[in-house]
Coordinates of C-alpha atoms in Angstrom, one line a residue:
X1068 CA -6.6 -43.9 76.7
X1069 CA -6.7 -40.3 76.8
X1070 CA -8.7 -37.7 75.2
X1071 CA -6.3 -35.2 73.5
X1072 CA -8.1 -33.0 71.6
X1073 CA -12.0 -32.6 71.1
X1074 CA -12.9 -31.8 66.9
X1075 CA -16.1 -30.3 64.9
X1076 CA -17.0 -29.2 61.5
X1077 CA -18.5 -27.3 60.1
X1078 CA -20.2 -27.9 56.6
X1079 CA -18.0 -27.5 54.2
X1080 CA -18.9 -27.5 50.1
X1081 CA -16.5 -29.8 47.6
X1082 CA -16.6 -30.5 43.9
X1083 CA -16.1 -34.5 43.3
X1084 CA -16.8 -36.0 40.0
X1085 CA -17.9 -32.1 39.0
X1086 CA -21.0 -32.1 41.3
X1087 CA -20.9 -30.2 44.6
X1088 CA -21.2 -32.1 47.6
X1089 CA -21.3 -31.4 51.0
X1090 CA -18.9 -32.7 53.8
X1091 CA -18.2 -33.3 57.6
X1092 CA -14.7 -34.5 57.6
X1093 CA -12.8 -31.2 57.9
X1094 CA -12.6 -30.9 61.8
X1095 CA -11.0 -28.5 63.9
X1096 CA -10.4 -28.6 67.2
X1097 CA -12.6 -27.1 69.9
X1098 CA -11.7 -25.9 73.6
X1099 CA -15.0 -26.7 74.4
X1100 CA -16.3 -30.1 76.0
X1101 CA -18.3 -31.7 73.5
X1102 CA -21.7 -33.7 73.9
X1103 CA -22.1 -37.5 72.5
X1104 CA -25.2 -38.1 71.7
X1105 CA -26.7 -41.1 70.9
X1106 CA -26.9 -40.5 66.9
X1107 CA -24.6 -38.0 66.9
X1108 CA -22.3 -35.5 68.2
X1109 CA -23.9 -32.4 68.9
X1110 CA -22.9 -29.6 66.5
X1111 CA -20.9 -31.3 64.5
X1112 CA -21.7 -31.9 60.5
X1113 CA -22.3 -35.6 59.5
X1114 CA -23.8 -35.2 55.9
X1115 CA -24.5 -38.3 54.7
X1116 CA -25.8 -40.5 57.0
X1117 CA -26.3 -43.3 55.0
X1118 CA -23.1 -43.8 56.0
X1119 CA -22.1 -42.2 59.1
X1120 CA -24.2 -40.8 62.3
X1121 CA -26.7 -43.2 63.9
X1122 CA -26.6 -45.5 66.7
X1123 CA -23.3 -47.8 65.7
X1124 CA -21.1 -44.3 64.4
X1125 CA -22.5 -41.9 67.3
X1126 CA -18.8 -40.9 67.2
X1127 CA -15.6 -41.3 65.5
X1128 CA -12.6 -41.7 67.3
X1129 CA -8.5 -42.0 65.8
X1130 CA -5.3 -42.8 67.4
X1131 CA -3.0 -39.6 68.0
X1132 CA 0.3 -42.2 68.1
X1133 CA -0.7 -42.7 64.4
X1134 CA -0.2 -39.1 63.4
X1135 CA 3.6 -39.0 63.2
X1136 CA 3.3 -42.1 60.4
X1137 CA 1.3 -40.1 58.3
X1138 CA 2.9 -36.5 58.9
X1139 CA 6.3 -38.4 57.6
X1140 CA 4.3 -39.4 54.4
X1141 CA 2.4 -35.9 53.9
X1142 CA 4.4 -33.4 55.1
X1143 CA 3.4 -30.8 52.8
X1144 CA -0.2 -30.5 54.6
X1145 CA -0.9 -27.9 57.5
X1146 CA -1.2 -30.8 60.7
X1147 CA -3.7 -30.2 63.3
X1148 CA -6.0 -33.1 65.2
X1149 CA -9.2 -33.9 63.5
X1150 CA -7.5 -34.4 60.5
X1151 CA -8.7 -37.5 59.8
X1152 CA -12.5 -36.6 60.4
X1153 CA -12.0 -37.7 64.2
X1154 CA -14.3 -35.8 66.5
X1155 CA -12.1 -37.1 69.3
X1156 CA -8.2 -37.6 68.7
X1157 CA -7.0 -40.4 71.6
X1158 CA -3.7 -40.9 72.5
X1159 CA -3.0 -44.6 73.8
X1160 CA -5.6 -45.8 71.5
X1161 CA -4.4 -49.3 70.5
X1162 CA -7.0 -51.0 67.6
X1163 CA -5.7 -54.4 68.4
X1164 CA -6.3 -54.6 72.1
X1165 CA -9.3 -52.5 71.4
X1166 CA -12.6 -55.5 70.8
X1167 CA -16.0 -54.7 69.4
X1168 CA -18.6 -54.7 72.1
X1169 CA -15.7 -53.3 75.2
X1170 CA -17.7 -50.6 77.1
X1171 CA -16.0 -47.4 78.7
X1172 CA -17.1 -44.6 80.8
X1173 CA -15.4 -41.6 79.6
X1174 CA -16.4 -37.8 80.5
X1175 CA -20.4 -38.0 80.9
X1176 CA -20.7 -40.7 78.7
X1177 CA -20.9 -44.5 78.4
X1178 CA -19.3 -45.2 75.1
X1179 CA -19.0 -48.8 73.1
X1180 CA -16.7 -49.7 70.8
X1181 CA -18.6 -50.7 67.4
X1182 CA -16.6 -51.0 64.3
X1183 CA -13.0 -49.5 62.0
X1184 CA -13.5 -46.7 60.0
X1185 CA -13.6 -47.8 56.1
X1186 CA -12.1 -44.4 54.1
X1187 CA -13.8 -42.9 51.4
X1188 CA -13.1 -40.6 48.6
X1189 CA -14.0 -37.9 51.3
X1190 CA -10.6 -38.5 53.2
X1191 CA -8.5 -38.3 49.7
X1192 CA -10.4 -34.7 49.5
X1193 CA -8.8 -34.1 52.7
X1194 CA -5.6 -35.0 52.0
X1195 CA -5.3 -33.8 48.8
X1196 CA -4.2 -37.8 47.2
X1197 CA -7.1 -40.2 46.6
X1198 CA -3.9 -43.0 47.0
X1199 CA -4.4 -42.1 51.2
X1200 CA -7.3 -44.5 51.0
X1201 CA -5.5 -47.6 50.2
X1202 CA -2.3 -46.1 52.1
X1203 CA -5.1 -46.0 55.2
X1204 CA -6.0 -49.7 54.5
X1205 CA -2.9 -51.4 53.7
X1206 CA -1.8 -49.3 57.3
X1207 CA -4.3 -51.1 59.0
X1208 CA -4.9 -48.5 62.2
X1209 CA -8.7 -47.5 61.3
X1210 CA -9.8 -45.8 64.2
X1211 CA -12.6 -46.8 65.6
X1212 CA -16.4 -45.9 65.5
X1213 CA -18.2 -45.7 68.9
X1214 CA -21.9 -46.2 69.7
X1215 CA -23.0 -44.1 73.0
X1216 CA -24.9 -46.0 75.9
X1217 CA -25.1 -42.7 77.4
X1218 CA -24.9 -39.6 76.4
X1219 CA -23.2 -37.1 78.1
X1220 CA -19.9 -34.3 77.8
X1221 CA -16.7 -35.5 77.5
X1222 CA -12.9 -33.2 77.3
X1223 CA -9.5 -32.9 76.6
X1224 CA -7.9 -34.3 79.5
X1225 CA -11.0 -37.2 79.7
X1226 CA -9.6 -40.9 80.4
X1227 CA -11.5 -44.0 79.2
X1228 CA -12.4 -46.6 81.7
X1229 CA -13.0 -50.2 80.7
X1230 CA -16.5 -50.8 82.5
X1231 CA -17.3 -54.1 80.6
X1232 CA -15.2 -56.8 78.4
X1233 CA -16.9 -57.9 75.3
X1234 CA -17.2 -62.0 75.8
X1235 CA -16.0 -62.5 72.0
X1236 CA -12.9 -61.0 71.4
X1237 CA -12.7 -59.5 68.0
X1238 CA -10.4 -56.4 67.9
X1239 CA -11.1 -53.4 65.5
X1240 CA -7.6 -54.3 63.6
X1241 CA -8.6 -57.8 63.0
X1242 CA -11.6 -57.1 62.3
X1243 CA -10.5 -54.3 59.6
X1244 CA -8.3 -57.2 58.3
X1245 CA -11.3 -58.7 57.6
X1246 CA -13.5 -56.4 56.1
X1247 CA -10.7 -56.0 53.8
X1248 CA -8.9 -59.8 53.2
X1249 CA -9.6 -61.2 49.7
X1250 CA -9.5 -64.6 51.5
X1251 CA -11.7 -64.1 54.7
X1252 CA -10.9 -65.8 58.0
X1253 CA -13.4 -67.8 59.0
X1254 CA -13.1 -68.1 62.6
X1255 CA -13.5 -64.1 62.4
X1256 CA -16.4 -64.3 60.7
X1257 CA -18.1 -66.6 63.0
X1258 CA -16.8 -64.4 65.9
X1259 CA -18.6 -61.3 64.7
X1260 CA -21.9 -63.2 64.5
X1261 CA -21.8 -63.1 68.0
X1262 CA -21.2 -59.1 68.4
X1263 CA -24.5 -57.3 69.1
X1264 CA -22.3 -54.0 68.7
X1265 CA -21.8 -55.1 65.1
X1266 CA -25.1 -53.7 62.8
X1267 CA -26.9 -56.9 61.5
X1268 CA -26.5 -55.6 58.2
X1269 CA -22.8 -55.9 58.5
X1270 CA -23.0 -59.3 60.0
X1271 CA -25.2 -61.0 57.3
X1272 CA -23.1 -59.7 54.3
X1273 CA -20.0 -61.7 56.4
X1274 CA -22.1 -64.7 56.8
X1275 CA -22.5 -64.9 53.1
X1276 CA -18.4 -65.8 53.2
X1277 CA -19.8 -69.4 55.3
X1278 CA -21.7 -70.7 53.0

C-alpha cells in the first residue's frame, strides 16, 4: 500500500434539514506531508466528534483502486482525491486482506487498523445524491479508520509496512458485512470480542446479537 495523495479541509458551512451545520468531509489535496496525531490529524476539520476524531478514527483512509467504480456512476462531479472525506487516498489498499488490530509503520508514524467507515448524510452532501450512502454499503469497500500508535508525518510517496499481524483475523470488509447484515454472523461477532482495536462500545452493542 501506497500513499497517493495526502487531503485536509477546511470547515465548510451546509444547510441539512434547513439548519446550518458545519463539516469536515470536503478534502483537498495537500503537497505537504501531513502529521497523524493520536486524536487527529493536524489541521484538518473533524466537526463532530461524537463521531469521528479520537483515538480509534485518528485518521481516515480510502482505496484509490475504488475511485474508477464510482467516477463511472457519478460522472457529472469534478474528481479529485479526498473525495470521499479520506485524509489519505491509498492505492493497493485491499479491505479484505486488511484485519482490525494489523499494525504498520508508514512515514513517521505507527498506524493500526481500527474499523470501516459507516457513511452518513455528510457524504450524500458531497456527492450531491443522498442514494451514495446505500450505493457505498451495498459496495462494500468502506475504507478503513486508523488509530495512531505513534504520531508522526507521513507523504505522498509513503509505503505501509506490516510491523504486527492481528492474532484474530477479522477483515474491515467482513467486518462492514457485519455491521450491516440483517442476519449477523455469529462467528464474526465472537471474533471481534477479541479485537482490542475495536471501541468496547462497538463490541457490546455486537454481543447483544449472542444472547
Amino acid at each position: 500500500m501506497k500513499i497517493i495523495s495526502t487531503n485536509i479541509a477546511e470547515p465548510k458551512t451546509i444547510i441539512w434539514n434547513g439548519k446550518e451545520e458545519t463539516t469536515g468531509i470536503y478534502k483537498v489535496p495537500t503537497e505537504a506531508p501531513i502529521f497523524l496525531g493520536k486524536n487527529d490529524v493536524k489541521g484538518d476539520e473533524v466537526s463532530d466528534r461524537r463521531y469521528h476524531g479520537g483515538e480509534f478514527k485518528a485518521c481516515y483512509m480510502y482505496s484509490a483502486d475504488q475511485y474508477p467504480y464510482w467516477k463511472a456512476l457519478y460522472p457529472q462531479l469534478q474528481w479529485q482525491w479526498g473525495m470521499f472525506g479520506e485524509n489519505l487516498t491509498v492505492e493497493g489498499l485491499d479491505e479484505t486482506r486488511l484485519c482490525i488490530g494489523d499494525i504498520y509503520k508508514v512515514g513517521g508514524a505507527l498506524v493500526q487498523i481500527t474499523q470501516p467507515r459507516e457513511p452518513c448524510y455528510k457524504l450524500g452532501i458531497r456527492f450531491g445524491n443522498q442514494l451514495i450512502i446505500k450505493q457505498f454499503i451495498d459496495h462494500g469497500y468502506s475504507g478503513t479508520y486508523i488509530r495512531v500508535l505513534e504520531a508522526g508525518y507521513v507523504s505522498i510517496g509513503d509505503v505501509f509496512n506490516l510491523v504486527e499481524q492481528a492474532e484474530h483475523r477479522l477483515s474491515i470488509f467482513d467486518f462492514n458485512r457485519l455491521l450491516f447484515a440483517k442476519n449477523k454472523a455469529r462467528n464474526h461477532i465472537e471474533l471481534a470480542q477479541h479485537l482490542d482495536a475495536l471501541p468496547q462500545k462497538k463490541r457490546d452493542k455486537l454481543k447483544a446479537y449472542l444472547k
